[in-house]
XYZ file of C-alpha atoms in Angstrom:
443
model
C 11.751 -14.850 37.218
C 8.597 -14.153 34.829
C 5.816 -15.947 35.198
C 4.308 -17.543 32.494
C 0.314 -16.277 31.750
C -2.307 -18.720 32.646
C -3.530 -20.633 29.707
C -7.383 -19.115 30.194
C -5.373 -15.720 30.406
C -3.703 -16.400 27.070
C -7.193 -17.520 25.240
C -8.600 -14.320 26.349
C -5.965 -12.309 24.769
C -5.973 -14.044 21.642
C -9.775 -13.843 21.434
C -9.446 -9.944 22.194
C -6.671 -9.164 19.643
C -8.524 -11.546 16.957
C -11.927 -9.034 17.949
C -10.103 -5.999 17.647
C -8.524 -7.300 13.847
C -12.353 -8.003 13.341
C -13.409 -4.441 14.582
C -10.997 -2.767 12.648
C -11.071 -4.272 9.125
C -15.383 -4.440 9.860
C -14.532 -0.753 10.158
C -12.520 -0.217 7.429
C -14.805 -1.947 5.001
C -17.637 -0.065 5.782
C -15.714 3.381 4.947
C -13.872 2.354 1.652
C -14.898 3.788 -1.686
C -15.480 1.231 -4.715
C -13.017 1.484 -7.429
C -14.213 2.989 -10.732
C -14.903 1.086 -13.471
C -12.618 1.708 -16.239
C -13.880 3.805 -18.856
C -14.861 2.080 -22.475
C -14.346 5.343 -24.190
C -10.682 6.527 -22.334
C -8.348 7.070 -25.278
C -4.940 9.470 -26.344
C -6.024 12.158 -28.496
C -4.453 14.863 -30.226
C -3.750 17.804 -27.951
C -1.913 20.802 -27.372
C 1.542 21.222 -25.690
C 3.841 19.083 -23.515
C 2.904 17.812 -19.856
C 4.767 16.700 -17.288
C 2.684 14.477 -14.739
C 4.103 12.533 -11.608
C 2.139 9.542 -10.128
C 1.907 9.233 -6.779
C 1.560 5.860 -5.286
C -0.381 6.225 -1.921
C -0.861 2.609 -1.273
C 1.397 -0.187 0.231
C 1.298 -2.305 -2.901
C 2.806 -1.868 -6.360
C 0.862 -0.799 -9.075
C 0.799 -0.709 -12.899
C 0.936 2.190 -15.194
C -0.309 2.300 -18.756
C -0.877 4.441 -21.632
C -3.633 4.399 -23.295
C -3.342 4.711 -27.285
C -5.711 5.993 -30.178
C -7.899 2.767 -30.280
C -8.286 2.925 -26.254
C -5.538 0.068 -25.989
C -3.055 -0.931 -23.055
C 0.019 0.101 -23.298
C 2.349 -0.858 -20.202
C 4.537 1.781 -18.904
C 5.989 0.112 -15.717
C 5.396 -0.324 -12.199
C 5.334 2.264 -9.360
C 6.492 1.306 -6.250
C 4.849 1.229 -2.763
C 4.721 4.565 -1.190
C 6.558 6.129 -4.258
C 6.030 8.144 -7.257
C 7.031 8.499 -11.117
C 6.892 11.088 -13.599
C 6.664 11.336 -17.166
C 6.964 13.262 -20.123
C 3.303 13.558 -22.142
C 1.670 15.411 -24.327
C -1.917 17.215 -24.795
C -4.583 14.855 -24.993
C -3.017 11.615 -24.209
C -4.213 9.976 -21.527
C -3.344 7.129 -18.940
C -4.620 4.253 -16.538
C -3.594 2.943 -13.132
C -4.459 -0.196 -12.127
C -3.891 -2.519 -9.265
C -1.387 -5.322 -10.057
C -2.641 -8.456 -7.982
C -5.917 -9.501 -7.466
C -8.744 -8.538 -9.783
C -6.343 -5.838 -11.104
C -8.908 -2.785 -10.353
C -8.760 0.262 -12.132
C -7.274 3.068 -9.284
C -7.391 6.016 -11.581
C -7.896 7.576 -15.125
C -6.522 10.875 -16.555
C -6.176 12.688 -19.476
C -3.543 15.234 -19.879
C -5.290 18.708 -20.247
C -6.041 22.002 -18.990
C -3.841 25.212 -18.113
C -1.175 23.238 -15.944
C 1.594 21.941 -17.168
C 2.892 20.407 -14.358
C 0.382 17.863 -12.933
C 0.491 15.669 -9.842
C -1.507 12.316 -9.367
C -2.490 10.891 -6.079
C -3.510 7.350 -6.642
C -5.202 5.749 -3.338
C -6.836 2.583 -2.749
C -10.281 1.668 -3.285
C -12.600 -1.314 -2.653
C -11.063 -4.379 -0.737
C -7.438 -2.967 -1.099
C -8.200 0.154 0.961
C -9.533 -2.275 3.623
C -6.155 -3.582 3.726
C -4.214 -0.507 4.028
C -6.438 0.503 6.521
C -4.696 -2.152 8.473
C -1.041 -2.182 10.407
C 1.427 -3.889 8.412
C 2.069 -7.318 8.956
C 4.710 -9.373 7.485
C 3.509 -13.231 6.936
C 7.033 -13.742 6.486
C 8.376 -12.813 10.184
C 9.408 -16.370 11.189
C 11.849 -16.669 8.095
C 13.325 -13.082 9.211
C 13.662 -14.058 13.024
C 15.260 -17.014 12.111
C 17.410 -15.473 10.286
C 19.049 -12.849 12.674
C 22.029 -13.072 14.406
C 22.890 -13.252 17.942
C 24.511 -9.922 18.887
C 26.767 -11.182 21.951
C 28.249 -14.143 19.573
C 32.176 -14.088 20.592
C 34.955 -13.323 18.041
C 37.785 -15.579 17.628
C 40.096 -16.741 14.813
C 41.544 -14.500 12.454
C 39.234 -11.245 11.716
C 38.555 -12.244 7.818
C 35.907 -15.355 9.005
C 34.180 -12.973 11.567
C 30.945 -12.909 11.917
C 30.209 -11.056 15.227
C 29.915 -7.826 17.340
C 33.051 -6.452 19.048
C 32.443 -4.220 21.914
C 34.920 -1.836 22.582
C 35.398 1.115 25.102
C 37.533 4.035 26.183
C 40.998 1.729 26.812
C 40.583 -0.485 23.735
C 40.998 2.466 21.556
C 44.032 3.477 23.301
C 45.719 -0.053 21.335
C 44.717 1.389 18.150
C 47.402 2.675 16.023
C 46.379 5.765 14.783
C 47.884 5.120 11.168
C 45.298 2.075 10.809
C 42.246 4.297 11.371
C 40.742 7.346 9.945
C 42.107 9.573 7.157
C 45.739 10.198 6.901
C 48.189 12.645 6.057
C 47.888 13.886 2.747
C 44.981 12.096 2.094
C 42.430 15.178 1.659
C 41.710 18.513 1.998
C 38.492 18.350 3.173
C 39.572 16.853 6.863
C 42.038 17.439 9.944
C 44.736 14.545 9.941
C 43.945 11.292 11.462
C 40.141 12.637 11.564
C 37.585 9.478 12.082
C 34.549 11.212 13.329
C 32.337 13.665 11.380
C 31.305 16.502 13.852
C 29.998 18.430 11.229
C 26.387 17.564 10.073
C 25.301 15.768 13.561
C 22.948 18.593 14.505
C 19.794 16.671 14.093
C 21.063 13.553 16.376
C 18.970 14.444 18.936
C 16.028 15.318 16.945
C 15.363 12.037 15.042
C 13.144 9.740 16.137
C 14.182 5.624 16.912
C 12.004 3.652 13.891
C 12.892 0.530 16.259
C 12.767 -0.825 19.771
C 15.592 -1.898 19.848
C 19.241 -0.633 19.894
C 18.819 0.566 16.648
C 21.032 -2.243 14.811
C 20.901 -5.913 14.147
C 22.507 -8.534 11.489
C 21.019 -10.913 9.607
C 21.358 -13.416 6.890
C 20.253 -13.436 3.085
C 16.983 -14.444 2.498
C 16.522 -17.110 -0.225
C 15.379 -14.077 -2.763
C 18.263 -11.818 -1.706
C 21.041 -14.656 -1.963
C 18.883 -15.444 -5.856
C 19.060 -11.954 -6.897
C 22.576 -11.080 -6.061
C 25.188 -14.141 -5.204
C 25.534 -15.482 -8.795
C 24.813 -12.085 -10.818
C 27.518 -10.501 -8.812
C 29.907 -13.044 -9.540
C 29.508 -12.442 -12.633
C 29.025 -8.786 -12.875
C 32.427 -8.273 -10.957
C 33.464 -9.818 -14.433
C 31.949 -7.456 -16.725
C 30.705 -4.737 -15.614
C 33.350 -3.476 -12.904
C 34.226 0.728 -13.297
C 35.820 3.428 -11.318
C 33.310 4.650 -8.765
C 34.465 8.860 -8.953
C 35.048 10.435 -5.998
C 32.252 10.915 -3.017
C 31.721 14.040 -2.227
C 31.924 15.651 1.244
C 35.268 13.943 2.455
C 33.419 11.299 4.424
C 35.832 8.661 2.551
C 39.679 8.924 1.154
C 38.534 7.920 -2.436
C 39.907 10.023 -3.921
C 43.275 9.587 -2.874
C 42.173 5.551 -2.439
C 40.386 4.981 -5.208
C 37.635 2.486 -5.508
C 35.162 1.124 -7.754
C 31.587 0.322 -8.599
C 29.370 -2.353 -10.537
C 26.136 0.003 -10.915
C 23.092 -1.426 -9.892
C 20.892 1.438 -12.008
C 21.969 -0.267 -14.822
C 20.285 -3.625 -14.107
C 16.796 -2.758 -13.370
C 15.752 -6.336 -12.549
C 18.680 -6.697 -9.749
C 18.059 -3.340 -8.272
C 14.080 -3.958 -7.887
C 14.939 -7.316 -6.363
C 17.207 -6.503 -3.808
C 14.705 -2.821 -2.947
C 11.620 -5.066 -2.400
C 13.131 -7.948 -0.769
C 14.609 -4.919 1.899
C 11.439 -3.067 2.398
C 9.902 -6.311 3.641
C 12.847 -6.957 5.642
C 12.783 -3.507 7.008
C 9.128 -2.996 7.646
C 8.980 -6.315 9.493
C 12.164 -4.602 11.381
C 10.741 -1.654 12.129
C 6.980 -2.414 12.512
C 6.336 0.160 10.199
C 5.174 0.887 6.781
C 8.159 2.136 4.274
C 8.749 4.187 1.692
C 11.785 3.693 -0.690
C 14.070 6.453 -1.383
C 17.461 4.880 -2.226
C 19.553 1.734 -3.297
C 22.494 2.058 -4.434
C 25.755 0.712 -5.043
C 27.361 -2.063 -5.756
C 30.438 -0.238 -4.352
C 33.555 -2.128 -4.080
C 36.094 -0.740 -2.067
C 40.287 -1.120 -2.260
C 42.788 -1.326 0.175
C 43.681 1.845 2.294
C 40.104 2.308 2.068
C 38.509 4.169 5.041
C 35.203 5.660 5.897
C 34.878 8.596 9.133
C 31.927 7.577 11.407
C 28.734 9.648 10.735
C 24.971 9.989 10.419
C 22.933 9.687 7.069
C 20.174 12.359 5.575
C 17.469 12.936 8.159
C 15.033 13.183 5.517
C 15.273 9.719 4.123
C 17.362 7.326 5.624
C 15.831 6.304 8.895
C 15.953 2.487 8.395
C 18.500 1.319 6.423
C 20.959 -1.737 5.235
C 24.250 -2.508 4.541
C 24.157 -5.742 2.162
C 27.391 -7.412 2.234
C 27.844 -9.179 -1.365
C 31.369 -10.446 -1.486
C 35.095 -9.970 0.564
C 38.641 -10.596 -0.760
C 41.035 -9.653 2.587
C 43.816 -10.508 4.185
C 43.585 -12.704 7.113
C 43.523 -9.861 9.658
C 41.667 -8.036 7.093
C 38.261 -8.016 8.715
C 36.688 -5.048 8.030
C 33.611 -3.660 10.322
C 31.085 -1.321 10.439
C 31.520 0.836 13.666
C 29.042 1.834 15.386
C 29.043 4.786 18.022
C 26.746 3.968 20.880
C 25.005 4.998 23.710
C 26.608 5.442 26.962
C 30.360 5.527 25.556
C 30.557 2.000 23.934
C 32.021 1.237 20.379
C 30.216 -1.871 18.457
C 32.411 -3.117 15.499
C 29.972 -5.134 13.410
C 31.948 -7.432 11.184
C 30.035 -9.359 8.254
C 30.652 -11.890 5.857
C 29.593 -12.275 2.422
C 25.517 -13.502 2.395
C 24.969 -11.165 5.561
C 23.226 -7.734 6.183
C 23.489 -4.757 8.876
C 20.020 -3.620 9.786
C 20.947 0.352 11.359
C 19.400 3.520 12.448
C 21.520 5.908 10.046
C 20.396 9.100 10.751
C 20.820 9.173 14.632
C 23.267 6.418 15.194
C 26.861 7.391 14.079
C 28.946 4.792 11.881
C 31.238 4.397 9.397
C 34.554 2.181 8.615
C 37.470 4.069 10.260
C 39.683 1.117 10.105
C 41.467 1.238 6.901
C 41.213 -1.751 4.881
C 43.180 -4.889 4.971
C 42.538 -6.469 1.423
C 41.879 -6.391 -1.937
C 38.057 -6.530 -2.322
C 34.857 -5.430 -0.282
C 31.808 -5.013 -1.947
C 28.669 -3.784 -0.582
C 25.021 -2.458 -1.198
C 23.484 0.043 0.563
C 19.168 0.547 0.610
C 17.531 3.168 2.603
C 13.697 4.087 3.825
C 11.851 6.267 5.879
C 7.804 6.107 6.671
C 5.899 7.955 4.691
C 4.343 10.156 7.403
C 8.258 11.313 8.181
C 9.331 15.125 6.594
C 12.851 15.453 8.663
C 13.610 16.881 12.324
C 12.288 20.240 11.097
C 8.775 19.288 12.875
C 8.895 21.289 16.214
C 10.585 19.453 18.637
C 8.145 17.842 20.692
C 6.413 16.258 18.326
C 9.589 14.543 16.210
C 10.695 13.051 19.907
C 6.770 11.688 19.908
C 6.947 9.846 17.003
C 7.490 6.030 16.548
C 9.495 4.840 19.142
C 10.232 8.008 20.003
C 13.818 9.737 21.139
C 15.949 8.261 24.141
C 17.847 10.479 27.126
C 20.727 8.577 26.490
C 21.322 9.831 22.709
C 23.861 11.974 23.479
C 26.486 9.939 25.374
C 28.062 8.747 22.572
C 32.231 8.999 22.765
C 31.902 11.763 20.244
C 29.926 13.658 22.363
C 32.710 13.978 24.608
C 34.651 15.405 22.164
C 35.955 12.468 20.184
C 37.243 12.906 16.888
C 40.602 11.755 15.492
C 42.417 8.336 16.101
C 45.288 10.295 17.676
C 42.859 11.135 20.889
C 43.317 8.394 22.415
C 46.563 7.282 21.226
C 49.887 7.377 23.042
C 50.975 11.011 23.538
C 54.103 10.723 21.154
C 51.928 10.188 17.998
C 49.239 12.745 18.738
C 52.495 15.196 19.186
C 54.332 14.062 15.916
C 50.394 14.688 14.162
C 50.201 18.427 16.052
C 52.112 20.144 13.728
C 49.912 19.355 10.326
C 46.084 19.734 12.355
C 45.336 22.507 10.740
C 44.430 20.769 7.691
């Protein structure tokens, strides 16, 4: 058994970690740069020729964009998001203003587009007391709400499979109950795939190379926040309404869609939902990971149909290192629950199942997942957000030094089931239906 720390032991830690916080915003407030004062004279003027010029946000904060017309007025332009960049169209002469959103709403930078380039790329840092705060490791003042709102991972499963809510654990001899014509993609179905196929092998070579952005076992479940259930419950229900249209097919044969076709509200086209549900994740995420974030996808909502089915796989290595599935809304039959599986460590199979109001935190671009099981029901609609830290280019950093990063790579990454070969839903069916499959593999 632990022993708990003596209370004098505890006091001295807290007074040591509450020094070093000191220390190192003392320190970063002696090296920051003041913010310039915005210019009384910045102002578009006529020019020559068309610009292109991207904005790169450097800071963990949003900030504001403007134009800046003839008579040197404000003219708003949008937001750029933490970590992230935007580019516009311009023209000769005309020039713009960044400035810090909260606060005293600093100016960050000034430009005016001009000069040989065409092509022109802004770095916008932070200055004055906001580049004391970057200087600082993230922190998220809202961790209590987000640990209270995970779920217990071990939680049993019982009643029928459409009120789940729960991990199932599965190994080698529970897949040998699954009936191969429940799981994976089946005859017929597409081109792109061997019969009965529910594991990708073919993009999996930088498994081994990406780095874990957690401590954990790279997955977890949780329920909406307040904001999340705000931004999404009612305007989906109403959405599903008027705005519902075929999804087209996903390339790469990852999915059967398009011989099971499904369809799609499109969150691009509701700027307001889509910013809610990215922001409300990265702070969800970083607090996850311990690590700052940078955006580089949300997408969806995708609504899947019966027969649906997904082969287990990994994401791109370049941006989807911490991601989320958000589960919006579920019409299935009563055995119709419909997981995420999860390929694990050490030979183990985690089906994740969900209800509507929930989210799967996940490692996509190491750990392998996907829906095999085909879908039992009419409805299953889901929104999918990724992020990756802005210090992270992809596994093509030499070896050594992708392991090294964050919480780095474990010994035990390639024991998965698929690493012993594992690919189809007939491998470790009875012999009889991986014979009567035999005949069509070499699809």
């Amino acid at each position: 058994m632990s022993q708990r720390p003596a209370a004098g032991a505890t006091l001295r830690g807290l007074r040591f970690a509450l020094a070093l916080a000191f220390a190192l915003q003392t320190r970063a407030q002696d090296s920051v740069k003041p913010c310039p004062p915005p210019s009384p004279t910045l102002a578009s003027r006529g020019g020559e020729g068309t610009f292109t010029v991207t904005f790169q946000n450097d800071i963990d904060e949003e900030i504001s964009l403007f134009w800046i017309d003839s008579h040197g007025k404000e003219v708003p332009q949008g937001t750029i998001l933490p970590l992230a960049e935007t580019t516009r169209e311009s023209y000769g002469g005309h020039a713009f203003r960044v400035r810090q959103m909260g606060g005293a709403r600093e100016t960050l930078v000034e430009t005016v587009m001009e000069g040989a380039k065409r092509k022109i790329k802004i770095r916008v840092g932070a200055c004055g007391a906001l580049a004391a705060i970057q200087a600082l490791p993230p922190a998220s003042p809202r961790a209590a709400e987000f640990e209270a709102l995970l779920h217990d991972l071990g939680r049993p499963c019982s009643g029928p499979s459409r009120d789940w809510s729960c991990v199932r654990y599965l190994h080698t001899d529970d897949l040998r109950t699954r009936d191969p014509e429940a799981y994976g993609i089946q005859p017929n179905e597409t081109h792109a795939r061997r019969w009965y196929t529910t594991v990708d092998h073919t993009y999996v070579d930088q498994i081994n190379r990406i780095p874990k952005v957690t401590a954990g076992p790279g997955y977890a479940k949780m329920s909406f926040t307040q904001p999340m259930h705000d931004a999404l419950t009612e305007w989906y229900a109403a959405r599903r309404h008027d705005s519902m249209k075929p999804h087209g097919v996903i390339p790469g044969g990852y999915t059967n869609n398009d011989h099971v076709l499904i369809d799609k509200v499109n969150l691009d086209h509701f700027p307001e939902t889509h910013g809610a549900v990215l922001r409300e994740m990265r702070e969800i995420l970083q607090w996850w990971t311990g690590l700052r974030l940078k955006h580089t996808s949300t997408f969806g909502v995708r609504v899947y149909r019966r027969g649906s089915s997904l082969i287990d796989h990994v994401d791109r290595m370049d941006t989807h290192l911490a991601s989320a599935v958000v589960q919006i809304d579920q019409r299935v039959d009563a055995d119709g629950g419909w997981p995420l599986e999860l390929l694990l460590p050490n030979r183990t199979v985690a089906e994740v199942y969900t209800q509507p109001g929930e989210i799967i935190l996940y490692e996509g671009a190491w750990l392998r997942h996907g829906r095999p099981m085909r879908f039992k029901g009419d409805e299953f609609a889901n929104v999918f957000s990724h992020f990756a830290p802005p210090d992270w280019h992809g596994a093509h950093r030499s070896p050594s030094e992708s392991r090294e990063m964050y919480y780095g790579v474990p010994p035990d990454r390639l024991t998965t089931l698929a690493d012993d070969g594992y690919r189809k839903s007939t491998d470790f069916a009875p012999l009889q239906a991986a014979a009567a499959e035999t005949s069509h593999d070499e699809l």
